[in-house]
Amino acid sequence: MEECVQPSAEERSRREFLANLIMGIGVTLGVGSLFMRFFQYLYPVVEPVKLVEVLAAKTSDIPSGAVHFVQLAEGPVMIQNVGGQLHALSAICTHMGCIVKWHPELNEFICPCHRGVYGIDGNNISGPPPRPMGKLAIKVRDGNVYVMIPAQKVQT
Ligand code: FES
């Protein structure tokens, strides 16, 4: 007949301590992992968009008050000269993607597809377009106007 040996109180205390320690570490890692996922959800890491300069026009092509249409390989662009300040807008209508046209007599961009109307600043005025024309950053250097296009859109 075997004799059952009971662990001493000191040994039981040590085992309980180790079990609690392992459980505590597990709970801490689990909760920490959940918090980390939660913060990644709230503050996702977004890769910055790399922009590439694409030569669009010469500054001499766009006198003050003019709107110059350029068909780039990456898409149609309107470059405007408003009081000596150059601005670029995507000429793609925000409704369904038609190409808007500049109407100097009305001082408006009008989309021929469903008669969407935009102001000179590119803000939608009337018709179906849901939002303003896309604004594009530009750089002017050595008499040339460069439109900043996301690198993934640039044709090589
Ligand atoms: Fe321009 Fe519809 S596509 S208004």
Short mmCIF file of N, CA and C and ligand atoms in Angstrom, two decimals, residues 93 95-98 111 113-116 128-129, ligand 1:
data_model
loop_
_atom_site.label_atom_id
_atom_site.label_comp_id
_atom_site.label_asym_id
_atom_site.label_seq_id
_atom_site.Cartn_x
_atom_site.Cartn_y
_atom_site.Cartn_z
N CYS A 93 -14.22 65.19 -63.34
CA CYS A 93 -15.43 65.50 -62.59
C CYS A 93 -15.59 64.51 -61.43
N HIS A 95 -18.25 63.62 -60.10
CA HIS A 95 -19.48 62.84 -60.17
C HIS A 95 -19.19 61.46 -60.76
N MET A 96 -18.92 61.41 -62.05
CA MET A 96 -18.68 60.11 -62.68
C MET A 96 -17.44 60.09 -63.55
N GLY A 97 -16.58 61.09 -63.40
CA GLY A 97 -15.27 61.02 -64.04
C GLY A 97 -15.15 61.60 -65.43
N CYS A 98 -16.12 62.35 -65.91
CA CYS A 98 -15.96 63.02 -67.20
C CYS A 98 -14.93 64.15 -67.05
N CYS A 111 -19.14 70.47 -66.39
CA CYS A 111 -18.99 69.10 -66.86
C CYS A 111 -20.06 68.85 -67.93
N CYS A 113 -21.16 66.08 -69.14
CA CYS A 113 -21.93 64.84 -69.04
C CYS A 113 -23.29 65.03 -68.37
N HIS A 114 -23.30 65.65 -67.18
CA HIS A 114 -24.58 65.84 -66.46
C HIS A 114 -24.72 67.28 -65.98
N ARG A 115 -23.98 68.15 -66.62
CA ARG A 115 -24.03 69.60 -66.33
C ARG A 115 -23.68 69.92 -64.87
N GLY A 116 -22.66 69.32 -64.39
CA GLY A 116 -22.12 69.70 -63.08
C GLY A 116 -21.36 71.01 -63.23
N PRO A 128 -24.89 67.36 -60.17
CA PRO A 128 -24.66 66.16 -59.36
C PRO A 128 -23.28 66.00 -58.70
N PRO A 129 -22.24 66.74 -59.07
CA PRO A 129 -20.94 66.47 -58.42
C PRO A 129 -21.03 66.55 -56.89
FE1 FES B 1 -19.71 65.28 -64.36
FE2 FES B 1 -21.80 63.74 -64.03
S1 FES B 1 -19.84 63.18 -64.67
S2 FES B 1 -21.66 65.85 -63.74
#
